[in-house]
Amino acid sequence: MQPKNNLELYSLLIEEERIMVDVLRQIILEVLPPHCYEKLTNNVPYFFGNRRICLVWPASIKGGGVKKGVLFGFSYGNRINDTDGYLEHGTNKRIYYKIFKSANEIKIRPLKKILKEAVALDATFSKAKKIYSSRYYNH
């Protein structure tokens, strides 16, 4: 089943993931500026500003490579000033992340700090332009 909204997404998650996703979404929505928005992409919540800023990927949703817990990822994590070494990175050179195995692991202050760094980085980007295939345009 592909969730169409957060309510449907939550119905697919185990209780601990549901709590973590909810807490992470609340933190994100508190920090993001008003022009930013949330959209379910690949069946998980992504958050956009001028470009994609971050995502929340629970292990119950296949395709994210998360075996247990919830991944909180930053689309341009490689460009974030992470002076505390809070984020990890795997094989993807651009996306940096933190995986939470329980809600007790979620610490609000460091999360907000790194999220503010991501928002500041996003502010340096111009709005992403949609690239259209030439087949849709007559030359």
JSON list of C-alpha atoms in Angstrom, two decimals:
[
{"chain": "A", "resi": 1, "resn": "MET", "atom": "CA", "xyz": [0.00, 0.00, 0.00]},
{"chain": "A", "resi": 2, "resn": "GLN", "atom": "CA", "xyz": [1.26, 3.46, -0.89]},
{"chain": "A", "resi": 3, "resn": "PRO", "atom": "CA", "xyz": [0.25, 6.02, 1.72]},
{"chain": "A", "resi": 4, "resn": "LYS", "atom": "CA", "xyz": [-1.48, 9.12, 0.36]},
{"chain": "A", "resi": 5, "resn": "ASN", "atom": "CA", "xyz": [-1.11, 11.10, 3.59]},
{"chain": "A", "resi": 6, "resn": "ASN", "atom": "CA", "xyz": [0.53, 10.93, 7.02]},
{"chain": "A", "resi": 7, "resn": "LEU", "atom": "CA", "xyz": [-2.44, 9.17, 8.58]},
{"chain": "A", "resi": 8, "resn": "GLU", "atom": "CA", "xyz": [-2.10, 6.30, 6.10]},
{"chain": "A", "resi": 9, "resn": "LEU", "atom": "CA", "xyz": [1.67, 6.30, 6.61]},
{"chain": "A", "resi": 10, "resn": "TYR", "atom": "CA", "xyz": [1.25, 6.01, 10.39]},
{"chain": "A", "resi": 11, "resn": "SER", "atom": "CA", "xyz": [-1.07, 3.02, 9.92]},
{"chain": "A", "resi": 12, "resn": "LEU", "atom": "CA", "xyz": [1.81, 1.14, 8.24]},
{"chain": "A", "resi": 13, "resn": "LEU", "atom": "CA", "xyz": [4.28, 1.72, 11.07]},
{"chain": "A", "resi": 14, "resn": "ILE", "atom": "CA", "xyz": [4.94, -0.13, 14.29]},
{"chain": "A", "resi": 15, "resn": "GLU", "atom": "CA", "xyz": [4.21, 1.93, 17.41]},
{"chain": "A", "resi": 16, "resn": "GLU", "atom": "CA", "xyz": [7.81, 2.93, 18.20]},
{"chain": "A", "resi": 17, "resn": "GLU", "atom": "CA", "xyz": [8.38, 4.13, 14.62]},
{"chain": "A", "resi": 18, "resn": "ARG", "atom": "CA", "xyz": [5.09, 6.02, 14.66]},
{"chain": "A", "resi": 19, "resn": "ILE", "atom": "CA", "xyz": [6.17, 7.88, 17.81]},
{"chain": "A", "resi": 20, "resn": "MET", "atom": "CA", "xyz": [9.62, 8.67, 16.39]},
{"chain": "A", "resi": 21, "resn": "VAL", "atom": "CA", "xyz": [8.23, 9.87, 13.05]},
{"chain": "A", "resi": 22, "resn": "ASP", "atom": "CA", "xyz": [5.73, 12.08, 14.83]},
{"chain": "A", "resi": 23, "resn": "VAL", "atom": "CA", "xyz": [8.36, 13.61, 17.14]},
{"chain": "A", "resi": 24, "resn": "LEU", "atom": "CA", "xyz": [10.79, 14.20, 14.26]},
{"chain": "A", "resi": 25, "resn": "ARG", "atom": "CA", "xyz": [8.08, 15.78, 12.10]},
{"chain": "A", "resi": 26, "resn": "GLN", "atom": "CA", "xyz": [7.13, 18.13, 14.94]},
{"chain": "A", "resi": 27, "resn": "ILE", "atom": "CA", "xyz": [10.75, 19.22, 15.39]},
{"chain": "A", "resi": 28, "resn": "ILE", "atom": "CA", "xyz": [11.17, 19.77, 11.66]},
{"chain": "A", "resi": 29, "resn": "LEU", "atom": "CA", "xyz": [7.95, 21.75, 11.32]},
{"chain": "A", "resi": 30, "resn": "GLU", "atom": "CA", "xyz": [8.96, 23.97, 14.27]},
{"chain": "A", "resi": 31, "resn": "VAL", "atom": "CA", "xyz": [12.28, 24.88, 12.65]},
{"chain": "A", "resi": 32, "resn": "LEU", "atom": "CA", "xyz": [11.43, 25.17, 8.96]},
{"chain": "A", "resi": 33, "resn": "PRO", "atom": "CA", "xyz": [10.47, 28.62, 7.67]},
{"chain": "A", "resi": 34, "resn": "PRO", "atom": "CA", "xyz": [6.88, 29.19, 6.49]},
{"chain": "A", "resi": 35, "resn": "HIS", "atom": "CA", "xyz": [7.70, 28.85, 2.78]},
{"chain": "A", "resi": 36, "resn": "CYS", "atom": "CA", "xyz": [8.84, 25.24, 3.29]},
{"chain": "A", "resi": 37, "resn": "TYR", "atom": "CA", "xyz": [6.49, 22.31, 2.82]},
{"chain": "A", "resi": 38, "resn": "GLU", "atom": "CA", "xyz": [6.14, 18.59, 3.45]},
{"chain": "A", "resi": 39, "resn": "LYS", "atom": "CA", "xyz": [5.37, 16.02, 0.78]},
{"chain": "A", "resi": 40, "resn": "LEU", "atom": "CA", "xyz": [5.19, 12.23, 0.84]},
{"chain": "A", "resi": 41, "resn": "THR", "atom": "CA", "xyz": [7.81, 11.05, -1.65]},
{"chain": "A", "resi": 42, "resn": "ASN", "atom": "CA", "xyz": [8.85, 7.40, -1.97]},
{"chain": "A", "resi": 43, "resn": "ASN", "atom": "CA", "xyz": [6.14, 6.77, 0.67]},
{"chain": "A", "resi": 44, "resn": "VAL", "atom": "CA", "xyz": [7.93, 8.81, 3.37]},
{"chain": "A", "resi": 45, "resn": "PRO", "atom": "CA", "xyz": [7.87, 12.46, 4.52]},
{"chain": "A", "resi": 46, "resn": "TYR", "atom": "CA", "xyz": [10.26, 14.77, 2.68]},
{"chain": "A", "resi": 47, "resn": "PHE", "atom": "CA", "xyz": [10.60, 18.44, 3.52]},
{"chain": "A", "resi": 48, "resn": "PHE", "atom": "CA", "xyz": [11.32, 21.04, 0.86]},
{"chain": "A", "resi": 49, "resn": "GLY", "atom": "CA", "xyz": [12.42, 24.65, 0.76]},
{"chain": "A", "resi": 50, "resn": "ASN", "atom": "CA", "xyz": [14.21, 25.90, -2.33]},
{"chain": "A", "resi": 51, "resn": "ARG", "atom": "CA", "xyz": [15.33, 22.29, -2.73]},
{"chain": "A", "resi": 52, "resn": "ARG", "atom": "CA", "xyz": [14.86, 19.09, -0.77]},
{"chain": "A", "resi": 53, "resn": "ILE", "atom": "CA", "xyz": [16.07, 19.73, 2.79]},
{"chain": "A", "resi": 54, "resn": "CYS", "atom": "CA", "xyz": [15.47, 16.55, 4.79]},
{"chain": "A", "resi": 55, "resn": "LEU", "atom": "CA", "xyz": [13.50, 13.33, 5.06]},
{"chain": "A", "resi": 56, "resn": "VAL", "atom": "CA", "xyz": [12.22, 10.90, 7.67]},
{"chain": "A", "resi": 57, "resn": "TRP", "atom": "CA", "xyz": [12.40, 7.23, 6.63]},
{"chain": "A", "resi": 58, "resn": "PRO", "atom": "CA", "xyz": [11.04, 4.54, 9.00]},
{"chain": "A", "resi": 59, "resn": "ALA", "atom": "CA", "xyz": [12.36, 0.99, 8.63]},
{"chain": "A", "resi": 60, "resn": "SER", "atom": "CA", "xyz": [8.83, -0.35, 8.01]},
{"chain": "A", "resi": 61, "resn": "ILE", "atom": "CA", "xyz": [8.81, 1.44, 4.65]},
{"chain": "A", "resi": 62, "resn": "LYS", "atom": "CA", "xyz": [10.96, -0.52, 2.21]},
{"chain": "A", "resi": 63, "resn": "GLY", "atom": "CA", "xyz": [13.55, 1.11, -0.01]},
{"chain": "A", "resi": 64, "resn": "GLY", "atom": "CA", "xyz": [15.39, 3.27, 2.49]},
{"chain": "A", "resi": 65, "resn": "GLY", "atom": "CA", "xyz": [18.00, 0.74, 3.55]},
{"chain": "A", "resi": 66, "resn": "VAL", "atom": "CA", "xyz": [16.99, 1.13, 7.20]},
{"chain": "A", "resi": 67, "resn": "LYS", "atom": "CA", "xyz": [16.82, -2.21, 9.02]},
{"chain": "A", "resi": 68, "resn": "LYS", "atom": "CA", "xyz": [15.52, -0.92, 12.36]},
{"chain": "A", "resi": 69, "resn": "GLY", "atom": "CA", "xyz": [14.40, 2.45, 13.62]},
{"chain": "A", "resi": 70, "resn": "VAL", "atom": "CA", "xyz": [13.89, 5.72, 11.77]},
{"chain": "A", "resi": 71, "resn": "LEU", "atom": "CA", "xyz": [16.39, 7.52, 9.57]},
{"chain": "A", "resi": 72, "resn": "PHE", "atom": "CA", "xyz": [16.47, 11.31, 9.71]},
{"chain": "A", "resi": 73, "resn": "GLY", "atom": "CA", "xyz": [18.37, 12.31, 6.58]},
{"chain": "A", "resi": 74, "resn": "PHE", "atom": "CA", "xyz": [19.64, 15.55, 5.09]},
{"chain": "A", "resi": 75, "resn": "SER", "atom": "CA", "xyz": [19.61, 15.81, 1.31]},
{"chain": "A", "resi": 76, "resn": "TYR", "atom": "CA", "xyz": [22.72, 18.01, 1.21]},
{"chain": "A", "resi": 77, "resn": "GLY", "atom": "CA", "xyz": [24.28, 16.68, 4.39]},
{"chain": "A", "resi": 78, "resn": "ASN", "atom": "CA", "xyz": [27.74, 16.72, 2.85]},
{"chain": "A", "resi": 79, "resn": "ARG", "atom": "CA", "xyz": [27.49, 20.53, 2.69]},
{"chain": "A", "resi": 80, "resn": "ILE", "atom": "CA", "xyz": [26.14, 21.10, 6.20]},
{"chain": "A", "resi": 81, "resn": "ASN", "atom": "CA", "xyz": [28.52, 22.51, 8.80]},
{"chain": "A", "resi": 82, "resn": "ASP", "atom": "CA", "xyz": [28.26, 19.61, 11.27]},
{"chain": "A", "resi": 83, "resn": "THR", "atom": "CA", "xyz": [30.91, 20.72, 13.76]},
{"chain": "A", "resi": 84, "resn": "ASP", "atom": "CA", "xyz": [29.66, 18.27, 16.41]},
{"chain": "A", "resi": 85, "resn": "GLY", "atom": "CA", "xyz": [29.94, 15.24, 14.12]},
{"chain": "A", "resi": 86, "resn": "TYR", "atom": "CA", "xyz": [26.28, 14.48, 14.78]},
{"chain": "A", "resi": 87, "resn": "LEU", "atom": "CA", "xyz": [25.51, 12.97, 11.38]},
{"chain": "A", "resi": 88, "resn": "GLU", "atom": "CA", "xyz": [26.69, 9.75, 9.78]},
{"chain": "A", "resi": 89, "resn": "HIS", "atom": "CA", "xyz": [27.11, 8.94, 6.13]},
{"chain": "A", "resi": 90, "resn": "GLY", "atom": "CA", "xyz": [27.14, 5.62, 4.38]},
{"chain": "A", "resi": 91, "resn": "THR", "atom": "CA", "xyz": [27.78, 4.94, 0.73]},
{"chain": "A", "resi": 92, "resn": "ASN", "atom": "CA", "xyz": [25.84, 7.99, -0.46]},
{"chain": "A", "resi": 93, "resn": "LYS", "atom": "CA", "xyz": [28.22, 10.92, -0.82]},
{"chain": "A", "resi": 94, "resn": "ARG", "atom": "CA", "xyz": [25.58, 13.62, -0.41]},
{"chain": "A", "resi": 95, "resn": "ILE", "atom": "CA", "xyz": [22.97, 12.38, 2.08]},
{"chain": "A", "resi": 96, "resn": "TYR", "atom": "CA", "xyz": [24.05, 12.40, 5.72]},
{"chain": "A", "resi": 97, "resn": "TYR", "atom": "CA", "xyz": [21.77, 11.02, 8.40]},
{"chain": "A", "resi": 98, "resn": "LYS", "atom": "CA", "xyz": [21.10, 9.94, 11.94]},
{"chain": "A", "resi": 99, "resn": "ILE", "atom": "CA", "xyz": [19.27, 6.67, 12.67]},
{"chain": "A", "resi": 100, "resn": "PHE", "atom": "CA", "xyz": [17.18, 6.54, 15.83]},
{"chain": "A", "resi": 101, "resn": "LYS", "atom": "CA", "xyz": [16.35, 3.13, 17.27]},
{"chain": "A", "resi": 102, "resn": "SER", "atom": "CA", "xyz": [14.04, 4.49, 19.98]},
{"chain": "A", "resi": 103, "resn": "ALA", "atom": "CA", "xyz": [12.23, 7.72, 20.79]},
{"chain": "A", "resi": 104, "resn": "ASN", "atom": "CA", "xyz": [14.46, 8.14, 23.87]},
{"chain": "A", "resi": 105, "resn": "GLU", "atom": "CA", "xyz": [17.46, 8.65, 21.57]},
{"chain": "A", "resi": 106, "resn": "ILE", "atom": "CA", "xyz": [15.94, 11.78, 20.01]},
{"chain": "A", "resi": 107, "resn": "LYS", "atom": "CA", "xyz": [17.62, 14.82, 21.54]},
{"chain": "A", "resi": 108, "resn": "ILE", "atom": "CA", "xyz": [15.88, 18.03, 20.48]},
{"chain": "A", "resi": 109, "resn": "ARG", "atom": "CA", "xyz": [18.70, 20.58, 20.87]},
{"chain": "A", "resi": 110, "resn": "PRO", "atom": "CA", "xyz": [21.29, 18.94, 18.58]},
{"chain": "A", "resi": 111, "resn": "LEU", "atom": "CA", "xyz": [18.59, 18.08, 16.05]},
{"chain": "A", "resi": 112, "resn": "LYS", "atom": "CA", "xyz": [17.36, 21.66, 15.88]},
{"chain": "A", "resi": 113, "resn": "LYS", "atom": "CA", "xyz": [20.94, 22.91, 15.55]},
{"chain": "A", "resi": 114, "resn": "ILE", "atom": "CA", "xyz": [21.73, 20.72, 12.56]},
{"chain": "A", "resi": 115, "resn": "LEU", "atom": "CA", "xyz": [18.31, 21.39, 11.03]},
{"chain": "A", "resi": 116, "resn": "LYS", "atom": "CA", "xyz": [18.95, 25.14, 11.26]},
{"chain": "A", "resi": 117, "resn": "GLU", "atom": "CA", "xyz": [22.24, 24.56, 9.43]},
{"chain": "A", "resi": 118, "resn": "ALA", "atom": "CA", "xyz": [20.33, 22.72, 6.70]},
{"chain": "A", "resi": 119, "resn": "VAL", "atom": "CA", "xyz": [17.79, 25.56, 6.43]},
{"chain": "A", "resi": 120, "resn": "ALA", "atom": "CA", "xyz": [20.62, 28.12, 6.16]},
{"chain": "A", "resi": 121, "resn": "LEU", "atom": "CA", "xyz": [22.21, 26.04, 3.40]},
{"chain": "A", "resi": 122, "resn": "ASP", "atom": "CA", "xyz": [18.87, 25.77, 1.58]},
{"chain": "A", "resi": 123, "resn": "ALA", "atom": "CA", "xyz": [18.55, 29.57, 1.66]},
{"chain": "A", "resi": 124, "resn": "THR", "atom": "CA", "xyz": [21.72, 29.78, -0.47]},
{"chain": "A", "resi": 125, "resn": "PHE", "atom": "CA", "xyz": [20.09, 27.75, -3.25]},
{"chain": "A", "resi": 126, "resn": "SER", "atom": "CA", "xyz": [17.89, 29.25, -5.89]},
{"chain": "A", "resi": 127, "resn": "LYS", "atom": "CA", "xyz": [14.52, 27.58, -6.33]},
{"chain": "A", "resi": 128, "resn": "ALA", "atom": "CA", "xyz": [14.99, 24.28, -8.18]},
{"chain": "A", "resi": 129, "resn": "LYS", "atom": "CA", "xyz": [13.78, 24.46, -11.75]},
{"chain": "A", "resi": 130, "resn": "LYS", "atom": "CA", "xyz": [11.80, 21.65, -13.24]},
{"chain": "A", "resi": 131, "resn": "ILE", "atom": "CA", "xyz": [13.52, 20.19, -16.26]},
{"chain": "A", "resi": 132, "resn": "TYR", "atom": "CA", "xyz": [11.10, 19.20, -18.95]},
{"chain": "A", "resi": 133, "resn": "SER", "atom": "CA", "xyz": [11.78, 16.63, -21.59]},
{"chain": "A", "resi": 134, "resn": "SER", "atom": "CA", "xyz": [12.17, 18.07, -25.08]},
{"chain": "A", "resi": 135, "resn": "ARG", "atom": "CA", "xyz": [9.52, 15.65, -26.30]},
{"chain": "A", "resi": 136, "resn": "TYR", "atom": "CA", "xyz": [6.89, 17.88, -24.68]},
{"chain": "A", "resi": 137, "resn": "TYR", "atom": "CA", "xyz": [7.99, 20.94, -26.60]},
{"chain": "A", "resi": 138, "resn": "ASN", "atom": "CA", "xyz": [7.84, 21.59, -30.31]},
{"chain": "A", "resi": 139, "resn": "HIS", "atom": "CA", "xyz": [10.99, 23.19, -31.57]}
]
